[in-house]
């Protein structure tokens, strides 16, 4: 038996035509009930289309028309399946195509990770120096506002967040300004520096784009010599000089873009983007901190201070933690201290600040 | 699966379709199709398998597989939906979706970059760029919704004839933005009218071959069906605000002086209002009632809107009506919550075991740094599995039930009008799908 019943839609109207389908040697012939040939489809032109399990739905490859032939007769369907090589009823061809896609996606992901780890920082490194200082200053103002909102958690018992404004704190503020002016002259940066001490218990300091430096009260309390405090300031000035804040903003934007675009509608993609960014960025941070350490040591040498002081304060506080991150942004402290000691010159000049100034500075927060 | 079971008259539909088994059908049915005009023939297990496999591939391809998965899902749903004996066909391909996505990326990159540069240049004002960008992206989202609908319709074939959609997506987006602003301003009361108006816009531009669609649902009708729910959610909320503002002596806030920070202000304020904590607590408890109602009523709301929507659909002379039951939709949500809780329980057990193993084995092998990174990678992996798990459960319970039940409870009047439709329309590009994907406003 080479013929059986089928339903034919001619693609011009929705009329359902009960037809006889004849599986001839070279082509499928569609015959109306009165015996007239409605269409003749060569086997090579046949295409199997999405249909329920018990139905063979055929169309033609070569035409844009939506002509359809539907066959429920399993015997006839199996015969057509054998005659027409192009029919992919079991879906083998499509599965093969999909495997290819999945394999290439793997390759693309690998390449994406490489771009994220090596490409984005390279681009950010080259872009950051090109950003005009005026833009960097604007950026600094915006970031400054957000960072302040994040840090100022109103735990200062009614006193202002910034230290150095009350009358008994003013001497400390002047001492800090003198130290900063000395370091600024030595650093010769194209951007003015602005260091402030704020009431936070952590022993930390942060540098923002645009030359803003925040020193936390906790750091001043734990520093045992003016050189230690100056060394931390020198490290932060290193971040400003290397334009690390701007670079990290460029990197964050680039990485969000890279991962965000790719992941698209993927459920919960947003969180994955942030996590991926954190991991990749904390990897960048290790190099950045090492560079700032070196800069800090050199700047200390320029002002005649003790570069090794950066190592001693690091050892005491166990690494400077910039901001609130889940990953340690600093290379393991021991290795850092070794690198610092290797690069440091012996102390040559006068003390970085007078003993009176140092006493005043330790009381900058009252 | 239940077939159409009509009590005689269809509320809202206006046209009566008899149950297929009764003796005198006013609309003659072809003898060969005795099972009822519309039915769903899909197998829930096969669908679940498709979803689970898809979720695994999504995870390993960082989401690129989504184009293949959504094509598979649509094919499954379309092909197993049978109208008057003939099944629908979905002719869209994953590659079309991929290309649509790439076009969308090409369109969106300049916009994103432009916004970023603008934010950099504006300094302080730049901080508000996010807020300024939101309406623009919402507008693009509505544009995408309309264009994506057009893609899906032109890839839907029934009896060798495609559906298609005209109308300007830009006009739709303007229209939709206007209505959404109104919805916000009226705290949701405009929602029924917005739905009716937007659906009228969509349906009057929808065609099956040369048959033009229209929408006959009325906003008042939906308002009438939903107002009780709206009141249940709104009354406690408004009540709690009113109670709090009446019971607290707000005038005392003026007499507070010398308070430089919020804590000091709060301290003086509560001194002036000795029962402040109690009052605020009561108000919060009442407001919580609103939230509870909103969560419990959400499936009901969805079912009511869906039935109202299906009842309003018309294509040419063909009228569609629905006997959708709220209970069925509600039960699907209960199943979703049940399976989700089970998944959550398993996930917590696995996480605890993983943490213990890492603490015992990992510490001796790896350094602190690599342990931290390992921890984050583990947490991300955990999160991805959980999110994909929930989304799979949601698709397999709520979404499938909605489609299956909506299809199974549909009655169609004047079916013969579908027998002589003339082909019209051309396939559209998948730009809308791509935009919707990139902007996270995707539909099915």
PDB file of N, CA, C and O in Angstrom, chain B residues 192-245:
ATOM      1  N   UNK B 192      -8.433  48.197  35.283  1.00  0.00           N
ATOM      2  CA  UNK B 192      -9.358  47.516  34.370  1.00  0.00           C
ATOM      3  C   UNK B 192      -9.538  48.277  33.051  1.00  0.00           C
ATOM      4  O   UNK B 192      -9.572  47.666  31.983  1.00  0.00           O
ATOM      5  N   UNK B 193      -9.615  49.605  33.150  1.00  0.00           N
ATOM      6  CA  UNK B 193      -9.844  50.400  31.935  1.00  0.00           C
ATOM      7  C   UNK B 193      -8.597  50.404  31.061  1.00  0.00           C
ATOM      8  O   UNK B 193      -8.679  50.374  29.829  1.00  0.00           O
ATOM      9  N   UNK B 194      -7.434  50.416  31.729  1.00  0.00           N
ATOM     10  CA  UNK B 194      -6.181  50.353  30.981  1.00  0.00           C
ATOM     11  C   UNK B 194      -6.093  49.033  30.226  1.00  0.00           C
ATOM     12  O   UNK B 194      -5.776  48.993  29.033  1.00  0.00           O
ATOM     13  N   UNK B 195      -6.411  47.940  30.938  1.00  0.00           N
ATOM     14  CA  UNK B 195      -6.355  46.631  30.302  1.00  0.00           C
ATOM     15  C   UNK B 195      -7.289  46.575  29.103  1.00  0.00           C
ATOM     16  O   UNK B 195      -6.929  46.093  28.032  1.00  0.00           O
ATOM     17  N   UNK B 196      -8.518  47.078  29.308  1.00  0.00           N
ATOM     18  CA  UNK B 196      -9.507  47.037  28.228  1.00  0.00           C
ATOM     19  C   UNK B 196      -9.012  47.848  27.035  1.00  0.00           C
ATOM     20  O   UNK B 196      -9.074  47.395  25.886  1.00  0.00           O
ATOM     21  N   UNK B 197      -8.496  49.047  27.306  1.00  0.00           N
ATOM     22  CA  UNK B 197      -8.077  49.930  26.217  1.00  0.00           C
ATOM     23  C   UNK B 197      -6.887  49.346  25.467  1.00  0.00           C
ATOM     24  O   UNK B 197      -6.852  49.319  24.229  1.00  0.00           O
ATOM     25  N   UNK B 198      -5.891  48.841  26.230  1.00  0.00           N
ATOM     26  CA  UNK B 198      -4.694  48.302  25.582  1.00  0.00           C
ATOM     27  C   UNK B 198      -5.027  47.028  24.812  1.00  0.00           C
ATOM     28  O   UNK B 198      -4.500  46.791  23.724  1.00  0.00           O
ATOM     29  N   UNK B 199      -5.928  46.231  25.379  1.00  0.00           N
ATOM     30  CA  UNK B 199      -6.310  44.994  24.694  1.00  0.00           C
ATOM     31  C   UNK B 199      -7.107  45.313  23.420  1.00  0.00           C
ATOM     32  O   UNK B 199      -6.953  44.647  22.405  1.00  0.00           O
ATOM     33  N   UNK B 200      -7.931  46.362  23.489  1.00  0.00           N
ATOM     34  CA  UNK B 200      -8.649  46.786  22.275  1.00  0.00           C
ATOM     35  C   UNK B 200      -7.663  47.177  21.191  1.00  0.00           C
ATOM     36  O   UNK B 200      -7.808  46.806  20.031  1.00  0.00           O
ATOM     37  N   UNK B 201      -6.626  47.924  21.601  1.00  0.00           N
ATOM     38  CA  UNK B 201      -5.597  48.342  20.638  1.00  0.00           C
ATOM     39  C   UNK B 201      -4.933  47.117  20.019  1.00  0.00           C
ATOM     40  O   UNK B 201      -4.760  47.027  18.804  1.00  0.00           O
ATOM     41  N   UNK B 202      -4.554  46.167  20.873  1.00  0.00           N
ATOM     42  CA  UNK B 202      -3.861  44.978  20.361  1.00  0.00           C
ATOM     43  C   UNK B 202      -4.775  44.169  19.445  1.00  0.00           C
ATOM     44  O   UNK B 202      -4.370  43.762  18.353  1.00  0.00           O
ATOM     45  N   UNK B 203      -6.001  43.925  19.898  1.00  0.00           N
ATOM     46  CA  UNK B 203      -6.861  43.000  19.169  1.00  0.00           C
ATOM     47  C   UNK B 203      -7.377  43.588  17.858  1.00  0.00           C
ATOM     48  O   UNK B 203      -7.590  42.867  16.899  1.00  0.00           O
ATOM     49  N   UNK B 204      -7.584  44.909  17.826  1.00  0.00           N
ATOM     50  CA  UNK B 204      -8.090  45.459  16.564  1.00  0.00           C
ATOM     51  C   UNK B 204      -6.988  45.452  15.499  1.00  0.00           C
ATOM     52  O   UNK B 204      -7.260  45.594  14.316  1.00  0.00           O
ATOM     53  N   UNK B 205      -5.763  45.261  15.914  1.00  0.00           N
ATOM     54  CA  UNK B 205      -4.659  45.137  14.973  1.00  0.00           C
ATOM     55  C   UNK B 205      -4.229  43.685  14.768  1.00  0.00           C
ATOM     56  O   UNK B 205      -3.195  43.416  14.173  1.00  0.00           O
ATOM     57  N   UNK B 206      -5.032  42.763  15.297  1.00  0.00           N
ATOM     58  CA  UNK B 206      -4.682  41.341  15.190  1.00  0.00           C
ATOM     59  C   UNK B 206      -5.534  40.693  14.103  1.00  0.00           C
ATOM     60  O   UNK B 206      -6.735  40.942  14.020  1.00  0.00           O
ATOM     61  N   UNK B 207      -4.903  39.900  13.284  1.00  0.00           N
ATOM     62  CA  UNK B 207      -5.615  39.244  12.195  1.00  0.00           C
ATOM     63  C   UNK B 207      -5.283  37.770  12.151  1.00  0.00           C
ATOM     64  O   UNK B 207      -4.147  37.382  12.417  1.00  0.00           O
ATOM     65  N   UNK B 208      -6.303  36.967  11.794  1.00  0.00           N
ATOM     66  CA  UNK B 208      -6.029  35.605  11.383  1.00  0.00           C
ATOM     67  C   UNK B 208      -6.353  35.571   9.898  1.00  0.00           C
ATOM     68  O   UNK B 208      -7.529  35.658   9.515  1.00  0.00           O
ATOM     69  N   UNK B 209      -5.339  35.526   9.035  1.00  0.00           N
ATOM     70  CA  UNK B 209      -5.574  35.676   7.605  1.00  0.00           C
ATOM     71  C   UNK B 209      -6.270  37.000   7.353  1.00  0.00           C
ATOM     72  O   UNK B 209      -5.761  38.049   7.760  1.00  0.00           O
ATOM     73  N   UNK B 210      -7.436  36.966   6.742  1.00  0.00           N
ATOM     74  CA  UNK B 210      -8.152  38.223   6.512  1.00  0.00           C
ATOM     75  C   UNK B 210      -9.218  38.494   7.571  1.00  0.00           C
ATOM     76  O   UNK B 210     -10.000  39.428   7.443  1.00  0.00           O
ATOM     77  N   UNK B 211      -9.264  37.667   8.605  1.00  0.00           N
ATOM     78  CA  UNK B 211     -10.217  37.917   9.695  1.00  0.00           C
ATOM     79  C   UNK B 211      -9.599  38.873  10.696  1.00  0.00           C
ATOM     80  O   UNK B 211      -8.522  38.622  11.218  1.00  0.00           O
ATOM     81  N   UNK B 212     -10.301  39.967  10.967  1.00  0.00           N
ATOM     82  CA  UNK B 212      -9.763  40.939  11.899  1.00  0.00           C
ATOM     83  C   UNK B 212     -10.288  40.676  13.301  1.00  0.00           C
ATOM     84  O   UNK B 212     -11.439  40.320  13.484  1.00  0.00           O
ATOM     85  N   UNK B 213      -9.412  40.865  14.271  1.00  0.00           N
ATOM     86  CA  UNK B 213      -9.829  40.641  15.644  1.00  0.00           C
ATOM     87  C   UNK B 213     -10.403  41.899  16.261  1.00  0.00           C
ATOM     88  O   UNK B 213     -10.287  42.998  15.720  1.00  0.00           O
ATOM     89  N   UNK B 214     -11.014  41.765  17.416  1.00  0.00           N
ATOM     90  CA  UNK B 214     -11.397  42.916  18.227  1.00  0.00           C
ATOM     91  C   UNK B 214     -11.560  42.442  19.666  1.00  0.00           C
ATOM     92  O   UNK B 214     -11.516  41.240  19.938  1.00  0.00           O
ATOM     93  N   UNK B 215     -11.685  43.386  20.558  1.00  0.00           N
ATOM     94  CA  UNK B 215     -11.805  43.021  21.959  1.00  0.00           C
ATOM     95  C   UNK B 215     -13.066  43.641  22.509  1.00  0.00           C
ATOM     96  O   UNK B 215     -13.287  44.839  22.377  1.00  0.00           O
ATOM     97  N   UNK B 216     -13.908  42.818  23.136  1.00  0.00           N
ATOM     98  CA  UNK B 216     -15.201  43.330  23.596  1.00  0.00           C
ATOM     99  C   UNK B 216     -15.324  43.354  25.119  1.00  0.00           C
ATOM    100  O   UNK B 216     -16.398  43.575  25.642  1.00  0.00           O
ATOM    101  N   UNK B 217     -14.225  43.085  25.817  1.00  0.00           N
ATOM    102  CA  UNK B 217     -14.303  43.145  27.276  1.00  0.00           C
ATOM    103  C   UNK B 217     -14.440  44.593  27.728  1.00  0.00           C
ATOM    104  O   UNK B 217     -13.848  45.483  27.123  1.00  0.00           O
ATOM    105  N   UNK B 218     -15.226  44.828  28.771  1.00  0.00           N
ATOM    106  CA  UNK B 218     -15.385  46.214  29.219  1.00  0.00           C
ATOM    107  C   UNK B 218     -14.655  46.428  30.540  1.00  0.00           C
ATOM    108  O   UNK B 218     -14.609  45.538  31.394  1.00  0.00           O
ATOM    109  N   UNK B 219     -14.072  47.608  30.659  1.00  0.00           N
ATOM    110  CA  UNK B 219     -13.341  47.943  31.862  1.00  0.00           C
ATOM    111  C   UNK B 219     -14.228  47.899  33.096  1.00  0.00           C
ATOM    112  O   UNK B 219     -13.818  47.417  34.147  1.00  0.00           O
ATOM    113  N   UNK B 220     -15.480  48.369  32.956  1.00  0.00           N
ATOM    114  CA  UNK B 220     -16.408  48.374  34.090  1.00  0.00           C
ATOM    115  C   UNK B 220     -16.660  46.962  34.592  1.00  0.00           C
ATOM    116  O   UNK B 220     -16.747  46.711  35.786  1.00  0.00           O
ATOM    117  N   UNK B 221     -16.771  46.051  33.621  1.00  0.00           N
ATOM    118  CA  UNK B 221     -17.015  44.660  33.960  1.00  0.00           C
ATOM    119  C   UNK B 221     -15.889  44.123  34.852  1.00  0.00           C
ATOM    120  O   UNK B 221     -16.138  43.509  35.890  1.00  0.00           O
ATOM    121  N   UNK B 222     -14.636  44.375  34.422  1.00  0.00           N
ATOM    122  CA  UNK B 222     -13.484  43.891  35.201  1.00  0.00           C
ATOM    123  C   UNK B 222     -13.415  44.605  36.549  1.00  0.00           C
ATOM    124  O   UNK B 222     -13.118  43.992  37.573  1.00  0.00           O
ATOM    125  N   UNK B 223     -13.717  45.907  36.534  1.00  0.00           N
ATOM    126  CA  UNK B 223     -13.717  46.674  37.779  1.00  0.00           C
ATOM    127  C   UNK B 223     -14.700  46.067  38.763  1.00  0.00           C
ATOM    128  O   UNK B 223     -14.404  45.862  39.933  1.00  0.00           O
ATOM    129  N   UNK B 224     -15.876  45.718  38.249  1.00  0.00           N
ATOM    130  CA  UNK B 224     -16.942  45.140  39.058  1.00  0.00           C
ATOM    131  C   UNK B 224     -16.474  43.821  39.684  1.00  0.00           C
ATOM    132  O   UNK B 224     -16.703  43.535  40.836  1.00  0.00           O
ATOM    133  N   UNK B 225     -15.750  43.007  38.863  1.00  0.00           N
ATOM    134  CA  UNK B 225     -15.287  41.716  39.365  1.00  0.00           C
ATOM    135  C   UNK B 225     -14.122  41.849  40.342  1.00  0.00           C
ATOM    136  O   UNK B 225     -13.899  40.971  41.166  1.00  0.00           O
ATOM    137  N   UNK B 226     -13.377  42.933  40.205  1.00  0.00           N
ATOM    138  CA  UNK B 226     -12.147  43.012  40.997  1.00  0.00           C
ATOM    139  C   UNK B 226     -12.208  43.975  42.169  1.00  0.00           C
ATOM    140  O   UNK B 226     -11.311  43.982  43.002  1.00  0.00           O
ATOM    141  N   UNK B 227     -13.289  44.778  42.251  1.00  0.00           N
ATOM    142  CA  UNK B 227     -13.305  45.865  43.235  1.00  0.00           C
ATOM    143  C   UNK B 227     -13.240  45.332  44.667  1.00  0.00           C
ATOM    144  O   UNK B 227     -12.606  45.934  45.539  1.00  0.00           O
ATOM    145  N   UNK B 228     -13.855  44.154  44.898  1.00  0.00           N
ATOM    146  CA  UNK B 228     -13.828  43.597  46.258  1.00  0.00           C
ATOM    147  C   UNK B 228     -12.391  43.302  46.673  1.00  0.00           C
ATOM    148  O   UNK B 228     -11.974  43.598  47.798  1.00  0.00           O
ATOM    149  N   UNK B 229     -11.623  42.735  45.736  1.00  0.00           N
ATOM    150  CA  UNK B 229     -10.224  42.424  46.033  1.00  0.00           C
ATOM    151  C   UNK B 229      -9.444  43.705  46.290  1.00  0.00           C
ATOM    152  O   UNK B 229      -8.623  43.785  47.202  1.00  0.00           O
ATOM    153  N   UNK B 230      -9.695  44.705  45.450  1.00  0.00           N
ATOM    154  CA  UNK B 230      -9.001  45.988  45.605  1.00  0.00           C
ATOM    155  C   UNK B 230      -9.260  46.560  46.994  1.00  0.00           C
ATOM    156  O   UNK B 230      -8.363  47.019  47.688  1.00  0.00           O
ATOM    157  N   UNK B 231     -10.557  46.492  47.418  1.00  0.00           N
ATOM    158  CA  UNK B 231     -10.915  47.037  48.736  1.00  0.00           C
ATOM    159  C   UNK B 231     -10.239  46.248  49.851  1.00  0.00           C
ATOM    160  O   UNK B 231      -9.719  46.828  50.808  1.00  0.00           O
ATOM    161  N   UNK B 232     -10.235  44.926  49.717  1.00  0.00           N
ATOM    162  CA  UNK B 232      -9.613  44.095  50.758  1.00  0.00           C
ATOM    163  C   UNK B 232      -8.153  44.458  50.964  1.00  0.00           C
ATOM    164  O   UNK B 232      -7.642  44.398  52.079  1.00  0.00           O
ATOM    165  N   UNK B 233      -7.470  44.808  49.864  1.00  0.00           N
ATOM    166  CA  UNK B 233      -6.056  45.155  49.985  1.00  0.00           C
ATOM    167  C   UNK B 233      -5.887  46.602  50.436  1.00  0.00           C
ATOM    168  O   UNK B 233      -5.036  46.910  51.261  1.00  0.00           O
ATOM    169  N   UNK B 234      -6.743  47.488  49.913  1.00  0.00           N
ATOM    170  CA  UNK B 234      -6.547  48.916  50.139  1.00  0.00           C
ATOM    171  C   UNK B 234      -7.050  49.395  51.492  1.00  0.00           C
ATOM    172  O   UNK B 234      -6.432  50.245  52.123  1.00  0.00           O
ATOM    173  N   UNK B 235      -8.184  48.857  51.957  1.00  0.00           N
ATOM    174  CA  UNK B 235      -8.799  49.375  53.181  1.00  0.00           C
ATOM    175  C   UNK B 235      -7.856  49.244  54.388  1.00  0.00           C
ATOM    176  O   UNK B 235      -7.634  50.226  55.098  1.00  0.00           O
ATOM    177  N   UNK B 236      -7.249  48.059  54.631  1.00  0.00           N
ATOM    178  CA  UNK B 236      -6.326  47.982  55.780  1.00  0.00           C
ATOM    179  C   UNK B 236      -5.162  48.955  55.651  1.00  0.00           C
ATOM    180  O   UNK B 236      -4.760  49.573  56.642  1.00  0.00           O
ATOM    181  N   UNK B 237      -4.666  49.111  54.417  1.00  0.00           N
ATOM    182  CA  UNK B 237      -3.515  49.991  54.196  1.00  0.00           C
ATOM    183  C   UNK B 237      -3.874  51.436  54.536  1.00  0.00           C
ATOM    184  O   UNK B 237      -3.202  52.102  55.321  1.00  0.00           O
ATOM    185  N   UNK B 238      -4.990  51.890  53.924  1.00  0.00           N
ATOM    186  CA  UNK B 238      -5.443  53.259  54.181  1.00  0.00           C
ATOM    187  C   UNK B 238      -5.801  53.422  55.651  1.00  0.00           C
ATOM    188  O   UNK B 238      -5.466  54.423  56.290  1.00  0.00           O
ATOM    189  N   UNK B 239      -6.454  52.384  56.211  1.00  0.00           N
ATOM    190  CA  UNK B 239      -6.852  52.415  57.617  1.00  0.00           C
ATOM    191  C   UNK B 239      -5.654  52.586  58.535  1.00  0.00           C
ATOM    192  O   UNK B 239      -5.678  53.397  59.460  1.00  0.00           O
ATOM    193  N   UNK B 240      -4.578  51.844  58.249  1.00  0.00           N
ATOM    194  CA  UNK B 240      -3.412  51.909  59.129  1.00  0.00           C
ATOM    195  C   UNK B 240      -2.766  53.292  59.062  1.00  0.00           C
ATOM    196  O   UNK B 240      -2.346  53.836  60.077  1.00  0.00           O
ATOM    197  N   UNK B 241      -2.728  53.872  57.842  1.00  0.00           N
ATOM    198  CA  UNK B 241      -2.148  55.204  57.705  1.00  0.00           C
ATOM    199  C   UNK B 241      -3.004  56.223  58.460  1.00  0.00           C
ATOM    200  O   UNK B 241      -2.501  57.072  59.205  1.00  0.00           O
ATOM    201  N   UNK B 242      -4.334  56.080  58.292  1.00  0.00           N
ATOM    202  CA  UNK B 242      -5.243  57.020  58.951  1.00  0.00           C
ATOM    203  C   UNK B 242      -5.127  56.903  60.467  1.00  0.00           C
ATOM    204  O   UNK B 242      -5.070  57.900  61.184  1.00  0.00           O
ATOM    205  N   UNK B 243      -5.042  55.639  60.938  1.00  0.00           N
ATOM    206  CA  UNK B 243      -4.950  55.407  62.380  1.00  0.00           C
ATOM    207  C   UNK B 243      -3.672  56.028  62.946  1.00  0.00           C
ATOM    208  O   UNK B 243      -3.692  56.727  63.956  1.00  0.00           O
ATOM    209  N   UNK B 244      -2.563  55.771  62.236  1.00  0.00           N
ATOM    210  CA  UNK B 244      -1.280  56.272  62.711  1.00  0.00           C
ATOM    211  C   UNK B 244      -1.284  57.793  62.741  1.00  0.00           C
ATOM    212  O   UNK B 244      -0.796  58.412  63.685  1.00  0.00           O
ATOM    213  N   UNK B 245      -1.868  58.419  61.725  1.00  0.00           N
ATOM    214  CA  UNK B 245      -1.802  59.876  61.705  1.00  0.00           C
ATOM    215  C   UNK B 245      -2.767  60.501  62.706  1.00  0.00           C
ATOM    216  O   UNK B 245      -2.542  61.616  63.169  1.00  0.00           O
TER     217      UNK B 245
END
